[in-house]
CSV table of N, CA and C in Angstrom, one decimal:
chain,number,residue,atom,x,y,z
Y,1,ILE,N,81.3,77.5,96.6
Y,1,ILE,CA,80.9,78.6,95.8
Y,1,ILE,C,82.1,79.3,95.3
Y,2,MET,N,83.0,79.6,96.3
Y,2,MET,CA,84.2,80.4,96.0
Y,2,MET,C,85.1,79.7,95.0
Y,3,PHE,N,85.3,78.4,95.2
Y,3,PHE,CA,86.2,77.7,94.3
Y,3,PHE,C,85.6,77.6,92.9
Y,4,MET,N,84.3,77.4,92.8
Y,4,MET,CA,83.6,77.4,91.5
Y,4,MET,C,83.8,78.8,90.8
Y,5,MET,N,83.7,79.8,91.6
Y,5,MET,CA,83.8,81.2,91.0
Y,5,MET,C,85.2,81.4,90.5
Y,6,PHE,N,86.2,80.9,91.2
Y,6,PHE,CA,87.6,81.0,90.8
Y,6,PHE,C,87.8,80.2,89.5
Y,7,ALA,N,87.3,79.0,89.4
Y,7,ALA,CA,87.6,78.1,88.3
Y,7,ALA,C,86.9,78.7,87.0
Y,8,ILE,N,85.7,79.1,87.2
Y,8,ILE,CA,85.0,79.6,86.0
Y,8,ILE,C,85.5,81.0,85.5
Y,9,SER,N,85.8,81.8,86.5
Y,9,SER,CA,86.4,83.1,86.1
Y,9,SER,C,87.8,83.0,85.4
Y,10,SER,N,88.6,82.1,86.0
Y,10,SER,CA,89.9,82.0,85.3
Y,10,SER,C,89.8,81.3,84.0
Y,11,SER,N,88.8,80.4,83.8
Y,11,SER,CA,88.6,79.8,82.5
Y,11,SER,C,88.1,80.8,81.5
Y,12,LEU,N,87.2,81.7,82.0
Y,12,LEU,CA,86.6,82.7,81.1
Y,12,LEU,C,87.7,83.7,80.6
Y,13,SER,N,88.7,83.9,81.5
Y,13,SER,CA,89.8,84.8,81.1
Y,13,SER,C,90.6,84.2,79.9
Y,14,SER,N,90.3,83.0,79.6
Y,14,SER,CA,91.0,82.4,78.4
Y,14,SER,C,90.5,83.1,77.1
Y,15,ILE,N,89.5,83.9,77.2
Y,15,ILE,CA,89.1,84.7,76.0
Y,15,ILE,C,90.2,85.6,75.6
Y,16,HIS,N,91.0,86.0,76.5
Y,16,HIS,CA,92.2,86.8,76.1
Y,16,HIS,C,93.2,86.1,75.3
Y,17,MET,N,93.3,84.8,75.5
Y,17,MET,CA,94.2,84.0,74.7
Y,17,MET,C,93.6,83.8,73.3
Y,18,GLU,N,92.3,83.8,73.2
Y,18,GLU,CA,91.6,83.8,71.9
Y,18,GLU,C,91.9,85.1,71.2
Y,19,TYR,N,91.9,86.2,71.9
Y,19,TYR,CA,92.3,87.5,71.2
Y,19,TYR,C,93.7,87.4,70.7
Y,20,LYS,N,94.6,87.0,71.6
Y,20,LYS,CA,96.0,87.0,71.3
Y,20,LYS,C,96.4,86.1,70.1
Y,21,ASN,N,95.7,84.9,70.1
Y,21,ASN,CA,96.0,84.0,69.0
Y,21,ASN,C,95.1,84.2,67.7
Y,22,TYR,N,94.3,85.3,67.8
Y,22,TYR,CA,93.5,85.7,66.7
Y,22,TYR,C,92.3,84.7,66.4
Y,23,THR,N,92.1,83.8,67.3
Y,23,THR,CA,91.0,82.9,67.1
Y,23,THR,C,89.7,83.6,67.2
Y,24,TRP,N,89.6,84.6,68.1
Y,24,TRP,CA,88.4,85.4,68.4
Y,24,TRP,C,88.0,86.2,67.1
Y,25,GLN,N,89.0,86.8,66.5
Y,25,GLN,CA,88.7,87.6,65.3
Y,25,GLN,C,88.2,86.7,64.2
Y,26,ARG,N,88.8,85.5,64.0
Y,26,ARG,CA,88.4,84.6,63.0
Y,26,ARG,C,87.0,84.1,63.2
Y,27,LEU,N,86.7,83.8,64.5
Y,27,LEU,CA,85.3,83.3,64.8
Y,27,LEU,C,84.3,84.4,64.5
Y,28,LEU,N,84.6,85.7,64.9
Y,28,LEU,CA,83.7,86.8,64.6
Y,28,LEU,C,83.6,87.2,63.2
Y,29,SER,N,84.6,86.8,62.4
Y,29,SER,CA,84.5,87.2,60.9
Y,29,SER,C,83.9,86.1,60.1
Y,30,SER,N,83.6,84.9,60.8
Y,30,SER,CA,82.9,83.8,60.1
Y,30,SER,C,81.5,84.2,59.9
Y,31,PRO,N,80.8,83.4,59.0
Y,31,PRO,CA,79.3,83.7,58.8
Y,31,PRO,C,78.4,83.4,60.0
Y,32,ILE,N,79.0,82.9,61.1
Y,32,ILE,CA,78.2,82.6,62.3
Y,32,ILE,C,78.0,83.9,63.0
Y,33,HIS,N,76.8,84.2,63.4
Y,33,HIS,CA,76.4,85.4,64.2
Y,33,HIS,C,77.2,85.4,65.5
Y,34,LYS,N,77.6,86.6,65.9
Y,34,LYS,CA,78.4,86.8,67.1
Y,34,LYS,C,77.7,86.2,68.4
Y,35,ILE,N,76.4,86.3,68.4
Y,35,ILE,CA,75.6,85.8,69.6
Y,35,ILE,C,75.8,84.3,69.7
Y,36,TYR,N,75.9,83.6,68.6
Y,36,TYR,CA,76.0,82.1,68.7
Y,36,TYR,C,77.4,81.8,69.2
Y,37,VAL,N,78.4,82.5,68.8
Y,37,VAL,CA,79.8,82.3,69.3
Y,37,VAL,C,79.8,82.5,70.8
Y,38,LEU,N,79.2,83.6,71.2
Y,38,LEU,CA,79.1,83.9,72.7
Y,38,LEU,C,78.3,82.8,73.4
Y,39,LEU,N,77.2,82.4,72.9
Y,39,LEU,CA,76.4,81.4,73.5
Y,39,LEU,C,77.2,80.1,73.7
Y,40,GLY,N,78.0,79.8,72.6
Y,40,GLY,CA,78.8,78.5,72.7
Y,40,GLY,C,79.8,78.6,73.9
Y,41,TYR,N,80.5,79.7,74.0
Y,41,TYR,CA,81.4,79.9,75.1
Y,41,TYR,C,80.7,79.8,76.4
Y,42,LEU,N,79.6,80.6,76.6
Y,42,LEU,CA,78.9,80.6,77.8
Y,42,LEU,C,78.3,79.3,78.2
Y,43,MET,N,77.8,78.5,77.2
Y,43,MET,CA,77.2,77.2,77.5
Y,43,MET,C,78.4,76.2,78.0
Y,44,ALA,N,79.5,76.4,77.4
Y,44,ALA,CA,80.7,75.5,77.8
Y,44,ALA,C,81.0,75.8,79.2
Y,45,TYR,N,81.1,77.0,79.6
Y,45,TYR,CA,81.5,77.4,81.0
Y,45,TYR,C,80.3,77.1,82.0
Y,46,PHE,N,79.1,77.1,81.5
Y,46,PHE,CA,78.0,76.7,82.3
Y,46,PHE,C,78.1,75.2,82.6
Y,47,LEU,N,78.4,74.5,81.6
Y,47,LEU,CA,78.6,73.0,81.8
Y,47,LEU,C,79.7,72.7,82.7
Y,48,LEU,N,80.8,73.5,82.6
Y,48,LEU,CA,81.9,73.3,83.5
Y,48,LEU,C,81.5,73.6,85.0
Y,49,GLY,N,80.7,74.6,85.2
Y,49,GLY,CA,80.2,74.9,86.5
Y,49,GLY,C,79.3,73.8,87.0
Y,50,TRP,N,78.5,73.2,86.2
Y,50,TRP,CA,77.6,72.1,86.6
Y,50,TRP,C,78.4,70.9,87.0
Y,51,ILE,N,79.5,70.6,86.2
Y,51,ILE,CA,80.4,69.5,86.6
Y,51,ILE,C,81.0,69.7,88.0
Y,52,GLN,N,81.5,70.9,88.2
Y,52,GLN,CA,82.0,71.2,89.5
Y,52,GLN,C,81.0,71.1,90.6
Y,53,LEU,N,79.8,71.7,90.4
Y,53,LEU,CA,78.8,71.7,91.5
Y,53,LEU,C,78.3,70.3,91.7
Y,54,GLY,N,78.2,69.5,90.6
Y,54,GLY,CA,77.7,68.1,90.7
Y,54,GLY,C,78.7,67.3,91.5
Y,55,VAL,N,80.0,67.4,91.2
Y,55,VAL,CA,81.0,66.7,92.0
Y,55,VAL,C,80.9,67.1,93.5
Y,56,LEU,N,80.8,68.4,93.7
Y,56,LEU,CA,80.8,68.8,95.1
Y,56,LEU,C,79.6,68.3,95.8
Y,57,LEU,N,78.4,68.4,95.2
Y,57,LEU,CA,77.2,67.9,95.9
Y,57,LEU,C,77.2,66.4,96.1
Y,58,THR,N,77.8,65.7,95.1
Y,58,THR,CA,77.9,64.2,95.2
Y,58,THR,C,78.9,63.8,96.4
Y,59,ILE,N,80.0,64.5,96.5
Y,59,ILE,CA,80.9,64.3,97.6
Y,59,ILE,C,80.3,64.6,98.9
Y,60,LEU,N,79.6,65.8,99.0
Y,60,LEU,CA,78.9,66.1,100.2
Y,60,LEU,C,77.9,65.1,100.7
Y,61,SER,N,77.2,64.6,99.7
Y,61,SER,CA,76.1,63.7,100.0
Y,61,SER,C,76.6,62.3,100.4
Y,62,ILE,N,77.6,61.8,99.6
Y,62,ILE,CA,78.1,60.4,99.8
Y,62,ILE,C,79.1,60.3,101.0
Y,63,PHE,N,80.1,61.1,100.9
Y,63,PHE,CA,81.2,61.0,101.9
Y,63,PHE,C,80.9,61.7,103.2
Y,64,PHE,N,80.2,62.8,103.2
Y,64,PHE,CA,79.9,63.6,104.4
Y,64,PHE,C,78.5,63.5,104.9
Y,65,ASN,N,77.7,62.7,104.2
Y,65,ASN,CA,76.3,62.5,104.6
Y,65,ASN,C,75.5,63.8,104.8
Y,66,VAL,N,75.8,64.8,104.0
Y,66,VAL,CA,75.1,66.1,104.1
Y,66,VAL,C,73.7,66.0,103.5
Y,67,TYR,N,72.7,66.5,104.2
Y,67,TYR,CA,71.4,66.5,103.6
Y,67,TYR,C,71.3,67.6,102.6
Y,68,LEU,N,70.9,67.4,101.4
Y,68,LEU,CA,70.9,68.4,100.3
Y,68,LEU,C,69.5,69.0,100.1
Y,69,GLY,N,68.5,68.4,100.7
Y,69,GLY,CA,67.2,68.9,100.5
Y,69,GLY,C,66.6,68.4,99.2
Y,70,ASN,N,65.6,69.2,98.7
Y,70,ASN,CA,64.9,68.8,97.5
Y,70,ASN,C,65.9,68.9,96.3
Y,71,LEU,N,66.1,67.8,95.6
Y,71,LEU,CA,67.1,67.7,94.5
Y,71,LEU,C,66.7,68.6,93.4
Y,72,PHE,N,65.4,68.7,93.1
Y,72,PHE,CA,65.0,69.5,92.0
Y,72,PHE,C,65.3,71.0,92.3
Y,73,LEU,N,65.0,71.4,93.5
Y,73,LEU,CA,65.3,72.8,93.9
Y,73,LEU,C,66.8,73.1,93.9
Y,74,ILE,N,67.6,72.1,94.3
Y,74,ILE,CA,69.1,72.3,94.3
Y,74,ILE,C,69.5,72.5,92.8
Y,75,LEU,N,69.0,71.6,91.9
Y,75,LEU,CA,69.4,71.7,90.5
Y,75,LEU,C,69.0,73.1,89.9
Y,76,LEU,N,67.8,73.5,90.2
Y,76,LEU,CA,67.3,74.7,89.7
Y,76,LEU,C,68.0,75.9,90.2
Y,77,PHE,N,68.2,76.0,91.5
Y,77,PHE,CA,68.9,77.1,92.2
Y,77,PHE,C,70.3,77.1,91.8
Y,78,GLY,N,70.9,75.9,91.7
Y,78,GLY,CA,72.3,75.8,91.3
Y,78,GLY,C,72.5,76.3,89.9
Y,79,SER,N,71.5,76.2,89.0
Y,79,SER,CA,71.6,76.7,87.7
Y,79,SER,C,71.7,78.2,87.7
Y,80,PHE,N,70.9,78.8,88.6
Y,80,PHE,CA,70.9,80.3,88.7
Y,80,PHE,C,72.3,80.8,89.3
Y,81,VAL,N,72.8,80.0,90.2
Y,81,VAL,CA,74.1,80.4,90.8
Y,81,VAL,C,75.2,80.3,89.7
Y,82,ILE,N,75.2,79.2,88.9
Y,82,ILE,CA,76.2,79.0,87.9
Y,82,ILE,C,76.0,80.1,86.8
Y,83,GLY,N,74.8,80.4,86.4
Y,83,GLY,CA,74.6,81.4,85.5
Y,83,GLY,C,75.2,82.8,85.9
Y,84,LEU,N,75.0,83.1,87.2
Y,84,LEU,CA,75.6,84.3,87.7
Y,84,LEU,C,77.1,84.3,87.7
Y,85,VAL,N,77.7,83.2,88.1
Y,85,VAL,CA,79.1,83.1,88.1
Y,85,VAL,C,79.7,83.2,86.7
Y,86,VAL,N,79.0,82.6,85.7
Y,86,VAL,CA,79.5,82.7,84.3
Y,86,VAL,C,79.4,84.1,83.8
Y,87,SER,N,78.3,84.8,84.1
Y,87,SER,CA,78.1,86.2,83.7
Y,87,SER,C,79.1,87.1,84.4
Y,88,LEU,N,79.4,86.8,85.7
Y,88,LEU,CA,80.4,87.6,86.4
Y,88,LEU,C,81.8,87.4,85.8
Y,89,GLY,N,82.2,86.2,85.5
Y,89,GLY,CA,83.5,85.9,84.8
Y,89,GLY,C,83.6,86.5,83.5
Y,90,PHE,N,82.5,86.5,82.7
Y,90,PHE,CA,82.4,87.1,81.4
Y,90,PHE,C,82.6,88.6,81.5
Y,91,MET,N,81.9,89.2,82.4
Y,91,MET,CA,82.1,90.6,82.6
Y,91,MET,C,83.5,91.0,83.0
Y,92,ILE,N,84.1,90.3,83.9
Y,92,ILE,CA,85.5,90.6,84.3
Y,92,ILE,C,86.4,90.4,83.1
Y,93,ALA,N,86.2,89.3,82.3
Y,93,ALA,CA,87.1,89.0,81.2
Y,93,ALA,C,87.0,90.1,80.1
Y,94,THR,N,85.8,90.6,79.9
Y,94,THR,CA,85.6,91.7,78.9
Y,94,THR,C,86.1,93.1,79.3
Y,95,LEU,N,86.0,93.3,80.6
Y,95,LEU,CA,86.5,94.6,81.2
Y,95,LEU,C,88.0,94.7,81.3
Y,96,SER,N,88.7,93.6,81.4
Y,96,SER,CA,90.1,93.6,81.5
Y,96,SER,C,90.8,93.6,80.2
Y,97,GLN,N,92.0,94.0,80.2
Y,97,GLN,CA,92.8,94.1,78.9
Y,97,GLN,C,93.6,92.9,78.6
Y,98,THR,N,94.1,92.2,79.7
Y,98,THR,CA,94.9,91.0,79.5
Y,98,THR,C,94.4,89.9,80.4
Y,99,LYS,N,94.9,88.7,80.1
Y,99,LYS,CA,94.5,87.5,80.9
Y,99,LYS,C,95.0,87.7,82.3
Y,100,LYS,N,96.2,88.2,82.5
Y,100,LYS,CA,96.7,88.4,83.9
Y,100,LYS,C,95.9,89.4,84.6
Y,101,GLN,N,95.5,90.5,84.0
Y,101,GLN,CA,94.7,91.5,84.6
Y,101,GLN,C,93.3,90.9,85.0
Y,102,ALA,N,92.8,90.0,84.1
Y,102,ALA,CA,91.5,89.4,84.4
Y,102,ALA,C,91.6,88.5,85.6
Y,103,GLU,N,92.7,87.7,85.7
Y,103,GLU,CA,92.9,86.8,86.9
Y,103,GLU,C,93.0,87.6,88.2
Y,104,ILE,N,93.8,88.7,88.2
Y,104,ILE,CA,94.0,89.5,89.4
Y,104,ILE,C,92.7,90.2,89.8
Y,105,PHE,N,92.0,90.7,88.8
Y,105,PHE,CA,90.7,91.4,89.1
Y,105,PHE,C,89.7,90.4,89.6
Y,106,SER,N,89.7,89.2,89.1
Y,106,SER,CA,88.8,88.1,89.5
Y,106,SER,C,89.1,87.8,91.0
Y,107,ALA,N,90.4,87.6,91.3
Y,107,ALA,CA,90.8,87.3,92.7
Y,107,ALA,C,90.3,88.3,93.7
Y,108,ILE,N,90.5,89.6,93.3
Y,108,ILE,CA,90.1,90.7,94.2
Y,108,ILE,C,88.6,90.7,94.4
Y,109,VAL,N,87.9,90.6,93.3
Y,109,VAL,CA,86.4,90.7,93.4
Y,109,VAL,C,85.8,89.4,94.1
Y,110,ILE,N,86.3,88.3,93.8
Y,110,ILE,CA,85.8,87.0,94.4
Y,110,ILE,C,86.1,86.9,95.9
Y,111,VAL,N,87.4,87.2,96.2
Y,111,VAL,CA,87.7,87.1,97.6
Y,111,VAL,C,87.0,88.1,98.5
Y,112,GLY,N,87.0,89.4,98.0
Y,112,GLY,CA,86.3,90.4,98.7
Y,112,GLY,C,84.8,90.2,98.8
Y,113,SER,N,84.2,89.8,97.7
Y,113,SER,CA,82.7,89.6,97.8
Y,113,SER,C,82.4,88.3,98.6
Y,114,CYS,N,83.2,87.3,98.6
Y,114,CYS,CA,83.0,86.1,99.5
Y,114,CYS,C,83.1,86.5,100.9
Y,115,MET,N,84.0,87.4,101.3
Y,115,MET,CA,84.1,87.8,102.7
Y,115,MET,C,82.8,88.6,103.1
Y,116,LEU,N,82.4,89.5,102.2
Y,116,LEU,CA,81.2,90.3,102.5
Y,116,LEU,C,79.9,89.5,102.4
Y,117,GLY,N,79.9,88.5,101.6
Y,117,GLY,CA,78.7,87.7,101.3
Y,117,GLY,C,78.4,86.5,102.2
Y,118,GLY,N,79.3,86.3,103.2
Y,118,GLY,CA,79.0,85.2,104.2
Y,118,GLY,C,79.5,83.9,103.8
Y,119,ILE,N,80.5,83.8,102.9
Y,119,ILE,CA,81.1,82.5,102.5
Y,119,ILE,C,82.1,82.1,103.6
Y,120,TYR,N,82.9,83.0,104.1
Y,120,TYR,CA,83.9,82.7,105.0
Y,120,TYR,C,83.4,82.5,106.4
Y,121,TRP,N,82.5,83.3,106.8
Y,121,TRP,CA,81.9,83.3,108.2
Y,121,TRP,C,80.4,83.7,108.1
Y,122,PRO,N,79.6,83.3,109.0
Y,122,PRO,CA,78.2,83.6,109.0
Y,122,PRO,C,78.0,85.1,109.2
Y,123,LEU,N,77.0,85.6,108.5
Y,123,LEU,CA,76.6,87.0,108.6
Y,123,LEU,C,76.0,87.3,109.9
Y,124,ASP,N,75.7,86.4,110.7
Y,124,ASP,CA,75.1,86.6,112.0
Y,124,ASP,C,76.1,87.3,113.0
Y,125,ILE,N,77.4,87.1,112.7
Y,125,ILE,CA,78.4,87.6,113.6
Y,125,ILE,C,79.0,88.9,113.2
Y,126,VAL,N,78.6,89.5,112.1
Y,126,VAL,CA,79.1,90.7,111.6
Y,126,VAL,C,78.3,91.9,112.1
Y,127,PRO,N,78.9,93.1,112.1
Y,127,PRO,CA,78.1,94.3,112.6
Y,127,PRO,C,76.9,94.6,111.6
Y,128,TYR,N,76.0,95.4,112.1
Y,128,TYR,CA,74.8,95.7,111.4
Y,128,TYR,C,75.1,96.3,110.0
Y,129,ILE,N,76.1,97.2,109.9
Y,129,ILE,CA,76.4,97.9,108.7
Y,129,ILE,C,76.9,96.9,107.6
Y,130,MET,N,77.6,95.9,108.1
Y,130,MET,CA,78.1,94.8,107.2
Y,130,MET,C,77.0,94.0,106.7
Y,131,LYS,N,76.0,93.7,107.5
Y,131,LYS,CA,74.8,93.0,107.1
Y,131,LYS,C,74.1,93.7,106.0
Y,132,LYS,N,74.0,95.0,106.1
Y,132,LYS,CA,73.4,95.8,105.0
Y,132,LYS,C,74.2,95.8,103.8
Y,133,ILE,N,75.5,95.9,103.9
Y,133,ILE,CA,76.4,95.9,102.7
Y,133,ILE,C,76.3,94.5,102.0
Y,134,SER,N,76.1,93.5,102.8
Y,134,SER,CA,76.1,92.1,102.2
Y,134,SER,C,74.9,91.9,101.3
Y,135,LEU,N,73.9,92.7,101.5
Y,135,LEU,CA,72.7,92.6,100.6
Y,135,LEU,C,73.0,93.0,99.2
Y,136,THR,N,74.1,93.7,99.0
Y,136,THR,CA,74.5,94.1,97.6
Y,136,THR,C,75.5,93.1,97.0
Y,137,ILE,N,75.7,92.0,97.7
Y,137,ILE,CA,76.7,90.9,97.2
Y,137,ILE,C,76.0,89.7,96.8
Y,138,PRO,N,76.2,89.2,95.6
Y,138,PRO,CA,75.5,88.0,95.1
Y,138,PRO,C,75.7,86.7,96.0
Y,139,GLN,N,76.9,86.6,96.6
Y,139,GLN,CA,77.1,85.4,97.5
Y,139,GLN,C,76.1,85.3,98.7
Y,140,THR,N,75.7,86.5,99.2
Y,140,THR,CA,74.7,86.5,100.2
Y,140,THR,C,73.5,85.8,99.8
Y,141,TRP,N,73.0,86.0,98.6
Y,141,TRP,CA,71.8,85.4,98.1
Y,141,TRP,C,72.0,84.0,97.7
Y,142,MET,N,73.2,83.6,97.3
Y,142,MET,CA,73.5,82.2,97.0
Y,142,MET,C,73.4,81.4,98.3
Y,143,MET,N,74.1,81.9,99.3
Y,143,MET,CA,74.1,81.2,100.6
Y,143,MET,C,72.7,81.1,101.2
Y,144,SER,N,71.9,82.1,101.1
Y,144,SER,CA,70.6,82.1,101.6
Y,144,SER,C,69.7,81.1,100.9
Y,145,GLY,N,69.8,81.0,99.6
Y,145,GLY,CA,69.1,80.1,98.8
Y,145,GLY,C,69.5,78.6,99.1
Y,146,PHE,N,70.8,78.3,99.1
Y,146,PHE,CA,71.2,77.0,99.4
Y,146,PHE,C,70.8,76.6,100.8
Y,147,GLY,N,71.0,77.5,101.7
Y,147,GLY,CA,70.6,77.3,103.1
Y,147,GLY,C,69.1,77.0,103.2
Y,148,GLU,N,68.3,77.7,102.5
Y,148,GLU,CA,66.9,77.5,102.6
Y,148,GLU,C,66.5,76.1,102.0
Y,149,ILE,N,67.1,75.7,100.9
Y,149,ILE,CA,66.8,74.4,100.3
Y,149,ILE,C,67.3,73.3,101.3
Y,150,MET,N,68.5,73.4,101.8
Y,150,MET,CA,69.1,72.4,102.6
Y,150,MET,C,68.5,72.3,104.0
Y,151,SER,N,67.7,73.3,104.4
Y,151,SER,CA,67.1,73.3,105.7
Y,151,SER,C,66.0,72.2,105.8
Y,152,GLY,N,65.5,71.8,104.7
Y,152,GLY,CA,64.4,70.8,104.6
Y,152,GLY,C,63.0,71.4,104.8
Y,153,ASN,N,62.9,72.6,105.2
Y,153,ASN,CA,61.7,73.3,105.3
Y,153,ASN,C,61.7,74.5,104.4
Y,154,VAL,N,61.5,74.4,103.1
Y,154,VAL,CA,61.7,75.4,102.2
Y,154,VAL,C,60.5,76.5,102.2
Y,155,ASN,N,60.9,77.7,102.4
Y,155,ASN,CA,60.0,78.8,102.3
Y,155,ASN,C,60.1,79.3,100.9
Y,156,LEU,N,59.2,79.0,100.0
Y,156,LEU,CA,59.3,79.4,98.6
Y,156,LEU,C,59.4,80.9,98.3
Y,157,SER,N,58.8,81.7,99.2
Y,157,SER,CA,58.9,83.1,99.0
Y,157,SER,C,60.4,83.6,99.2
Y,158,ILE,N,61.1,83.1,100.2
Y,158,ILE,CA,62.5,83.4,100.4
Y,158,ILE,C,63.3,82.9,99.2
Y,159,LEU,N,63.1,81.7,98.8
Y,159,LEU,CA,63.8,81.1,97.7
Y,159,LEU,C,63.6,81.9,96.4
Y,160,LEU,N,62.4,82.3,96.2
Y,160,LEU,CA,62.0,83.1,95.0
Y,160,LEU,C,62.8,84.4,95.0
Y,161,LEU,N,62.8,85.0,96.2
Y,161,LEU,CA,63.5,86.3,96.3
Y,161,LEU,C,65.0,86.1,96.0
Y,162,ASP,N,65.6,85.0,96.6
Y,162,ASP,CA,67.0,84.7,96.3
Y,162,ASP,C,67.3,84.5,94.9
Y,163,ALA,N,66.4,83.7,94.2
Y,163,ALA,CA,66.6,83.4,92.8
Y,163,ALA,C,66.4,84.7,91.9
Y,164,THR,N,65.4,85.5,92.3
Y,164,THR,CA,65.2,86.8,91.5
Y,164,THR,C,66.4,87.7,91.6
Y,165,VAL,N,67.0,87.8,92.8
Y,165,VAL,CA,68.1,88.7,93.0
Y,165,VAL,C,69.3,88.2,92.2
Y,166,LEU,N,69.5,86.8,92.2
Y,166,LEU,CA,70.6,86.2,91.4
Y,166,LEU,C,70.4,86.5,89.9
Y,167,ILE,N,69.1,86.3,89.4
Y,167,ILE,CA,68.8,86.6,88.0
Y,167,ILE,C,69.1,88.1,87.7
Y,168,ALA,N,68.7,89.0,88.6
Y,168,ALA,CA,69.0,90.4,88.3
Y,168,ALA,C,70.5,90.7,88.2
Y,169,PHE,N,71.3,90.1,89.1
Y,169,PHE,CA,72.7,90.3,89.0
Y,169,PHE,C,73.3,89.7,87.8
Y,170,THR,N,72.8,88.5,87.4
Y,170,THR,CA,73.2,87.8,86.1
Y,170,THR,C,73.0,88.7,84.9
Y,171,VAL,N,71.8,89.3,84.8
Y,171,VAL,CA,71.4,90.1,83.7
Y,171,VAL,C,72.3,91.4,83.7
Y,172,ILE,N,72.5,92.0,84.8
Y,172,ILE,CA,73.4,93.2,84.9
Y,172,ILE,C,74.8,92.9,84.5
Y,173,PHE,N,75.4,91.8,85.0
Y,173,PHE,CA,76.7,91.4,84.6
Y,173,PHE,C,76.9,91.1,83.2
Y,174,MET,N,75.8,90.4,82.6
Y,174,MET,CA,75.9,90.0,81.2
Y,174,MET,C,75.8,91.2,80.3
Y,175,ILE,N,74.9,92.1,80.7
Y,175,ILE,CA,74.8,93.4,79.9
Y,175,ILE,C,76.1,94.1,79.8
Y,176,ILE,N,76.7,94.3,81.0
Y,176,ILE,CA,78.0,95.0,81.1
Y,176,ILE,C,79.1,94.2,80.3
Y,177,GLY,N,79.1,92.9,80.4
Y,177,GLY,CA,80.0,92.1,79.6
Y,177,GLY,C,79.8,92.2,78.1
Y,178,LEU,N,78.6,92.2,77.7
Y,178,LEU,CA,78.3,92.3,76.2
Y,178,LEU,C,78.6,93.7,75.7
Y,179,LYS,N,78.4,94.7,76.5
Y,179,LYS,CA,78.8,96.1,76.1
Y,179,LYS,C,80.3,96.3,76.0
Y,180,SER,N,81.0,95.5,76.8
Y,180,SER,CA,82.4,95.7,77.0
Y,180,SER,C,83.2,94.8,76.0
Y,181,ILE,N,82.6,93.9,75.3
Y,181,ILE,CA,83.3,92.9,74.5
Y,181,ILE,C,84.0,93.6,73.3
Y,182,ARG,N,85.2,93.2,73.1
Y,182,ARG,CA,85.9,93.7,72.0
Y,182,ARG,C,86.0,92.7,70.9
Y,183,SER,N,85.9,93.2,69.7
Y,183,SER,CA,85.9,92.2,68.5
Y,183,SER,C,87.2,92.4,67.7
Y,184,TYR,N,88.0,93.3,68.1
Y,184,TYR,CA,89.2,93.5,67.3
Y,184,TYR,C,89.9,92.3,67.0
């Protein structure tokens, strides 16, 4: 999850190169509506995320013989995770002023939230207050959902809660990103 977040966030910071090279301005001044330009970018990064997750799941399954659980649920939940990562990267890219600033901000946000969200170590070993804080971190819900699917005994109510929280984070990040986008 963390490496996918880094790859997509750094890729999305390429929007700053589009600003610098005036490609962004030309795209937005064309007769194509701004939403289609944005959708094109977001779909490309969504596809990039799926390529990364697909390679990872394939390697885990073939080389390490990891049980992935229900493939349909993995694909569906993986799409929610990738959507969230793309919207987070988009928000960071639009809130920052330069590509370097976006990369540094991404690193701080991703590493910090992965620590708090249970990516580096299980949340079972952290103090009670950290468990409560982790509920505000998307990675907590990502790990919970993937863990639920890979357990082989899926509790759909838990999985639905995990997916709903990821969708809420995705919408919030996307709204912030859309409000912060510059067209200059």
